[in-house]
Amino acid sequence: MYSINTRQLIITKKLRTKVHNQTKNTENNRKMHQTILEELLKLNDDPRVHGVYLHLPPAALTNRVLNSLKPEKDVDGLLKDLLKCFCFCTGFQQLTEHRYIFLHRAVGSLVLSSLHSLFSFIVRQNVVRSCTRWLQEQQYKPWRLRSLKLQPLTPVPSDLQISRAQTAKPVNHLAEEIGLLPEELEVYGRSKAKVRLSLLERLNSQPDGKYVLVAGVTPTPLGEGKSTVTIGLVQALSAHLNLNSFACLRQPSQGPTFGIKAANNLVAAAIDARMLHEATQSDKALFSRLVPSVNGVRRFSPIQISRLRRLGIIKSDPSSLSPEEVNSFVRLDLDPEKITWHRVVDTNDRFLRKITIGQASTEKGLTRETGFDIAVASEIMAILALADSMEDMKSRLGRMVVGTSRSGTPVTAEDLGVSGALAVLMKDAIKPTLMQTLEGTPVFVHAGPFANIAHGNSSVLADKLALKLVGEDGFVVTEAGFGADIGMEKFFNIKCRASGLRPNAVVLVATIRALKMHGGGPSVSAGAPLPTEYISENLNLVSGGCQSNLKKQIQNAQQFGVPVVVAINVFRTDTPAEIDLVCQLAKECGAFDAVPCHHWMQGGRGAVELAQAVKEATSKPSYFQFLYDLQMPIVEKIRTIAKRIYGADDIDVSAEAQRKIDYYHEQGYSTLPICMAKTHLSLSHLPERKGAPTGFVLPIRDVRASVGAGFIYPLVGTMSTMPGLPTRACFYDIDIDPITEEISGLF
Amino acid sequence: MYSINTRQLIITKKLRTKVHNQTKNTENNRKMHQTILEELLKLNDDPRVHGVYLHLPPAALTNRVLNSLKPEKDVDGLLKDLLKCFCFCTGFQQLTEHRYIFLHRAVGSLVLSSLHSLFSFIVRQNVVRSCTRWLQEQQYKPWRLRSLKLQPLTPVPSDLQISRAQTAKPVNHLAEEIGLLPEELEVYGRSKAKVRLSLLERLNSQPDGKYVLVAGVTPTPLGEGKSTVTIGLVQALSAHLNLNSFACLRQPSQGPTFGIKAANNLVAAAIDARMLHEATQSDKALFSRLVPSVNGVRRFSPIQISRLRRLGIIKSDPSSLSPEEVNSFVRLDLDPEKITWHRVVDTNDRFLRKITIGQASTEKGLTRETGFDIAVASEIMAILALADSMEDMKSRLGRMVVGTSRSGTPVTAEDLGVSGALAVLMKDAIKPTLMQTLEGTPVFVHAGPFANIAHGNSSVLADKLALKLVGEDGFVVTEAGFGADIGMEKFFNIKCRASGLRPNAVVLVATIRALKMHGGGPSVSAGAPLPTEYISENLNLVSGGCQSNLKKQIQNAQQFGVPVVVAINVFRTDTPAEIDLVCQLAKECGAFDAVPCHHWMQGGRGAVELAQAVKEATSKPSYFQFLYDLQMPIVEKIRTIAKRIYGADDIDVSAEAQRKIDYYHEQGYSTLPICMAKTHLSLSHLPERKGAPTGFVLPIRDVRASVGAGFIYPLVGTMSTMPGLPTRACFYDIDIDPITEEISGLF
């Protein structure tokens, strides 16, 4: 009936054996106690052990033993019952260890055996009771969230000041409030914790909560506040409407990125080292090094067996390979001109955009041109965000294509022999990081793939964990990068396909500023003061923006069958007439609802209206459908996105792009979804064309593939994967007080 | 009398004011309670608040408020006393919040005022009592270490199997056992925690424990086991002799290196970006970007003020600078040929040893040759290991010289404006990481500088924290890289100078294998099978090694006035006669004692004899002295080390080296200590010369400086700062089980 019993019994048996072996030598009771104590403490601390059911020789049952086992692991309560009965029978109320042993020797097994029938009854009852208790503990727990109060100030202070004025709950308190078990948490410092994926197994039968995507209109270069709306919305839901909710955000790049860089650069180092070794060694020398004789025995490692299988060689004895088979096994024969894998670094280091490596004499003239990207642009980051288990991540890492051989075969990370090591380097990164909003509501921060050459969404695993945790009536609010034409389209066609999750609503963030820009306002650029159109009422421009960009982005969401709530991220300079106009026009354009949000100033209280609209929208049935079928030819998939989402008349595929498309088709990659690398500043490929441009043909300059992440990415323009540093970088202002450790100079 | 009162009072006052402002509006009691609760929870969680002494209006004293304040922070017990009295007077035993408020309104301040004199007595008594309690908590706490039992097996299983068979104590339990306060700990996962430096302040008046260095004879390429001796020794001391002890180890390179790489590469990115901006902008443009007008005001940042001061410009108004002053302020004028700063990466990536950067068109032709080092070779790692506070680290980071200007002036990290940002990136790395041995005794793992171009010792801060924690009668065992001629010499002359700490004993690790090699045995190399001389008895070779290398290394330690205990790290193939011979000869050569160690097979139990010898040695007075005075000329310092430690006849300084020495002298760096970059495989510069070579002249090929770390490093040979990957790298075997997360393929 209770599957847990098997595990308990194994452990019990192990313990009994150990103790039994010790007690044969009855001379040293202390030694026996020590052994038992050690074992109990291990069992206490072992998260895989859910309960301990002890059968021990009577002499082993001292007070210290009794007090060592954690109450929550004490499956049968036998020890305490036994001692109680014993005390009752012997008249002793307080037993010290010494007294107990003395007593045991004096009274011996007589008393114990007379109590035997009573014990066996208690034991049976307790086993049933404790298994029931364990099963209950594993069930979904209703939240007991204690929200933190905000005291909004006017004028609104800096982010840094606001954040400092609030004291976060210890993360283990937060975890307990939202029903996480202690063994599912790996605390990192006071306010962050990694959450183990075993949660998905425990809450497997628990229905998911509502799944809400926050997307946006086409933004100005200043950004329109999708992340703040995401946070405001969950604060409103959890702290003001008492509905369970979780925000899932992407991780900023200079953060606790764990193994990503090391994993990415291990692949790069392995590529170049392998080319060197192949260039300087014979087949025989390579083979004897790759499959060395250890104590006279040569053996393939599992990863080498995988490579042999891919080569069609079904052998496992190294000595049985023919010279041709050895040749194809030892030579990846990478074409230095066709290596697509870049190194990464977590700093804006523009001088690494294009470099020549291998110039030291030790590298024997094997120089080649390559480059570094910023860490988040790594395919490994996209994999981290799309994987839905450790196993899935591992196989995606193995499938990553790093280049092609001289004969045109794709060479993968598994061919290089690094895929297991990559998974090891990523084993902590795969667990989402639990943090909290200013109002003490839970947030997962996890992964941060680029939104152009990758899909720009927070991780599948964070969303999945959160959907279980919030429960059936709760909400998970997740964010997609850039405008809805990019982030939302990729969320639906790439991320939802990978995860199998279905969204219940889209929140489309708009600002009066962005709408005015789309309505024909002057250009907006970072650093320059805003033109007056943007800081005084102009209903004309607002209306123009609503009728063009906002309307098109609403329709884009509707093509997927999902209801849209427009959230106006209100600025101080916005007028009531402007806000009312957007609400009215958005609804006319097909939005389920449209509401102003004041979370920037008021926290969750300022987004209560949005929360109510979202609650209402998700209570309606949604009819989600993908935009295209994966079986369509690559070109047709690209054309579908260009025409239906961007409003293009057609696409124009360059010769280079067509060559790549044919190659990917040949290699069997044509059923992958499409991840468009297009500017986020326009629905078209031309950043200066605002509103909802029409009458343009989208050029497809080049096409690349992230086979491990699982998408093909057409390049519409030039995408920078390594930012630069300005003349006066922000580091000039950043400092730390050596005594208080307070950091200054952040925003 | 109690200085803590000031802080308490400030907090109390703040709280009272907040509550007072709220209660003016008596209409909303709930609101007031909410405020009080929030504040109390913040105070509970704030590690800077050691106790809270509350004065609140009576209506605020509900059960919820009473239960919110943590007992250990409840300075006066006032609340509970008050309620008790109140219950007594009113006859109510159980007060719900609602009832209380009702009561208060009915009975009012009459009852309360009649209780006033009783209260003030209780309050005064409690304040004294609680301050005393707080002071007691701050005192040094005796350890209550629970050691873990080992069950050694024969044959000894792999490291990975041994490590898996043991369950570590949760790190917070360990921390409590060794007297750390909860607020001094930052837990990272289950088995690691960072320890805050505030500990040094708390235990300031606590005398240090004994300070023991583990060094070694000149090793074979296989290593002779200094780290295992270090661990065995602390296990023996703590788990078998019940003496407090701490091991301080260096951190392996692919570990939780936190900000080091990011910090190092930020400097590199800043250098190249700065050169680009200087090459493409006029003085005026540079100045207006470096000191931008924000809301019409131009202001220097503190780091820019520091640069002005170094340039001798005592002005703080940007508009008051003359064109010449602007020019010298905005132009670092770095000479691209003389940039010494390298980028780093945490992977063995040989193709990055020498590279050309800046080849993308965006970098406008400003290409230059540079290279990457492995992360641990960064000067920042050496700084981390030598800093003795956050402040010290910050100023060392600022002093780092990254290159020279075209006019020959050193350019520092502070000139680049990055030193504050570097300190921020390193704020977690500076805290030592607490871990434990297999027997549950404490270990600090912290920093891991190279032992050739840097000093190769574990960190000053880890040693200092550990010396306080073990208490006056405890032991801190710290390790130095390579043979005693390198690691120990640098420990004494560089690390002890930086820290001010004085060692009580040196443990010199020797193996029969290494001694036989020094006695004339055939050469030993990694990968090749050991010649028979090393696996069968050969007293002649052993004796030769003792009379040469062992003797010289013992004498080297004695030159510093510190007693030496020789620890023979026993291998299975060593014979009793060989071991006895080493013990006898070592003592004849001047060792205080010499003992065999079996910790590899038996854990701490196998090092009990060593522990006793170390205890004995440290009980004797030691007469520590440095080998050279810092005021000596650079060349003389180098010569002293070469002659007295290595046994050289003299040194031969190349022209290039002499030029650098003169330049460093000119720049005021001549009083820095010396950090020799020499092979560790011989006392001389020739790896093949074993034993104690004589009759050689040590060539000084080049001289460099790590001004931030604070040493000059002469290069005796070519030092590789970027390892390569072999044809079959260990990653082929590394894998992770996706379900159990168990890692395979490690050693």
Tab-separated table of N, CA and C in Angstrom, chain A residues 348-352 723-729 731, chain B residues 266-281 286 332 334 339 343 357 363 366 368 416:
chain	number	residue	atom	x	y	z
A	348	ASN	N	31.091	43.552	-20.818
A	348	ASN	CA	30.946	44.213	-22.119
A	348	ASN	C	32.343	44.499	-22.654
A	349	ASP	N	32.870	43.600	-23.467
A	349	ASP	CA	34.270	43.700	-23.871
A	349	ASP	C	34.364	43.693	-25.399
A	350	ARG	N	34.149	44.872	-26.000
A	350	ARG	CA	34.017	44.977	-27.452
A	350	ARG	C	35.258	44.527	-28.206
A	351	PHE	N	36.430	44.608	-27.584
A	351	PHE	CA	37.652	44.222	-28.295
A	351	PHE	C	37.760	42.707	-28.520
A	352	LEU	N	36.832	41.974	-27.912
A	352	LEU	CA	36.832	40.523	-28.129
A	352	LEU	C	35.843	40.113	-29.222
A	723	PRO	N	28.133	43.727	-26.338
A	723	PRO	CA	27.999	45.178	-26.156
A	723	PRO	C	29.354	45.825	-25.856
A	724	GLY	N	29.414	47.138	-25.971
A	724	GLY	CA	30.636	47.852	-25.645
A	724	GLY	C	30.496	48.632	-24.348
A	725	LEU	N	31.567	49.290	-23.960
A	725	LEU	CA	31.521	50.165	-22.775
A	725	LEU	C	31.563	51.611	-23.248
A	726	PRO	N	30.748	52.501	-22.665
A	726	PRO	CA	30.818	53.921	-23.037
A	726	PRO	C	32.044	54.588	-22.410
A	727	THR	N	32.336	55.803	-22.850
A	727	THR	CA	33.505	56.518	-22.320
A	727	THR	C	33.454	56.604	-20.792
A	728	ARG	N	32.268	56.941	-20.278
A	728	ARG	CA	32.134	56.987	-18.832
A	728	ARG	C	31.199	55.856	-18.431
A	729	ALA	N	31.779	54.689	-18.202
A	729	ALA	CA	30.969	53.532	-17.826
A	729	ALA	C	30.464	53.721	-16.398
A	731	PHE	N	30.847	52.048	-13.935
A	731	PHE	CA	31.734	51.633	-12.839
A	731	PHE	C	32.392	52.809	-12.130
B	266	LEU	N	36.775	42.785	-16.183
B	266	LEU	CA	36.272	44.151	-16.228
B	266	LEU	C	37.451	45.110	-16.410
B	267	VAL	N	38.545	44.843	-15.711
B	267	VAL	CA	39.741	45.677	-15.870
B	267	VAL	C	40.202	45.632	-17.319
B	268	ALA	N	40.258	44.415	-17.877
B	268	ALA	CA	40.729	44.269	-19.257
B	268	ALA	C	39.827	45.018	-20.233
B	269	ALA	N	38.518	44.853	-20.062
B	269	ALA	CA	37.582	45.529	-20.971
B	269	ALA	C	37.725	47.040	-20.838
B	270	ALA	N	37.937	47.506	-19.598
B	270	ALA	CA	38.080	48.946	-19.366
B	270	ALA	C	39.344	49.487	-20.034
B	271	ILE	N	40.409	48.713	-20.003
B	271	ILE	CA	41.666	49.154	-20.630
B	271	ILE	C	41.455	49.379	-22.124
B	272	ASP	N	40.922	48.371	-22.802
B	272	ASP	CA	40.816	48.487	-24.259
B	272	ASP	C	39.777	49.516	-24.676
B	273	ALA	N	38.670	49.574	-23.937
B	273	ALA	CA	37.649	50.565	-24.278
B	273	ALA	C	38.227	51.970	-24.092
B	274	ARG	N	39.006	52.162	-23.028
B	274	ARG	CA	39.599	53.468	-22.774
B	274	ARG	C	40.560	53.875	-23.888
B	275	MET	N	41.371	52.919	-24.331
B	275	MET	CA	42.309	53.240	-25.408
B	275	MET	C	41.550	53.627	-26.677
B	276	LEU	N	40.439	52.937	-26.949
B	276	LEU	CA	39.627	53.264	-28.121
B	276	LEU	C	39.063	54.677	-28.004
B	277	HIS	N	38.500	54.970	-26.817
B	277	HIS	CA	37.880	56.286	-26.665
B	277	HIS	C	38.914	57.407	-26.711
B	278	GLU	N	40.087	57.168	-26.134
B	278	GLU	CA	41.128	58.201	-26.198
B	278	GLU	C	41.610	58.395	-27.631
B	279	ALA	N	41.643	57.298	-28.400
B	279	ALA	CA	42.153	57.397	-29.778
B	279	ALA	C	41.179	58.114	-30.693
B	280	THR	N	39.907	58.143	-30.328
B	280	THR	CA	38.909	58.654	-31.273
B	280	THR	C	38.238	59.945	-30.819
B	281	GLN	N	38.636	60.493	-29.659
B	281	GLN	CA	37.969	61.695	-29.156
B	281	GLN	C	38.973	62.776	-28.781
B	286	LEU	N	36.278	64.019	-24.553
B	286	LEU	CA	36.525	63.051	-23.485
B	286	LEU	C	36.092	63.616	-22.143
B	332	LEU	N	44.938	58.701	-20.177
B	332	LEU	CA	45.846	57.768	-19.516
B	332	LEU	C	47.010	57.496	-20.454
B	334	LEU	N	47.761	55.150	-22.464
B	334	LEU	CA	48.366	53.823	-22.280
B	334	LEU	C	49.169	53.417	-23.515
B	339	ILE	N	51.077	47.041	-22.003
B	339	ILE	CA	49.971	46.637	-21.137
B	339	ILE	C	50.286	45.259	-20.583
B	343	ARG	N	43.508	39.054	-19.722
B	343	ARG	CA	42.194	38.531	-19.381
B	343	ARG	C	42.369	37.130	-18.787
B	357	ILE	N	43.471	40.959	-30.520
B	357	ILE	CA	42.104	41.421	-30.264
B	357	ILE	C	41.809	42.701	-31.050
B	363	GLU	N	36.085	48.331	-33.969
B	363	GLU	CA	37.195	48.739	-33.099
B	363	GLU	C	38.251	49.542	-33.853
B	366	LEU	N	42.288	49.275	-34.014
B	366	LEU	CA	43.138	49.297	-32.817
B	366	LEU	C	43.426	47.871	-32.326
B	368	ARG	N	45.648	44.668	-31.033
B	368	ARG	CA	46.910	44.463	-30.305
B	368	ARG	C	46.999	43.014	-29.851
B	416	LEU	N	41.823	53.921	-14.069
B	416	LEU	CA	40.774	53.487	-15.002
B	416	LEU	C	39.380	53.737	-14.442
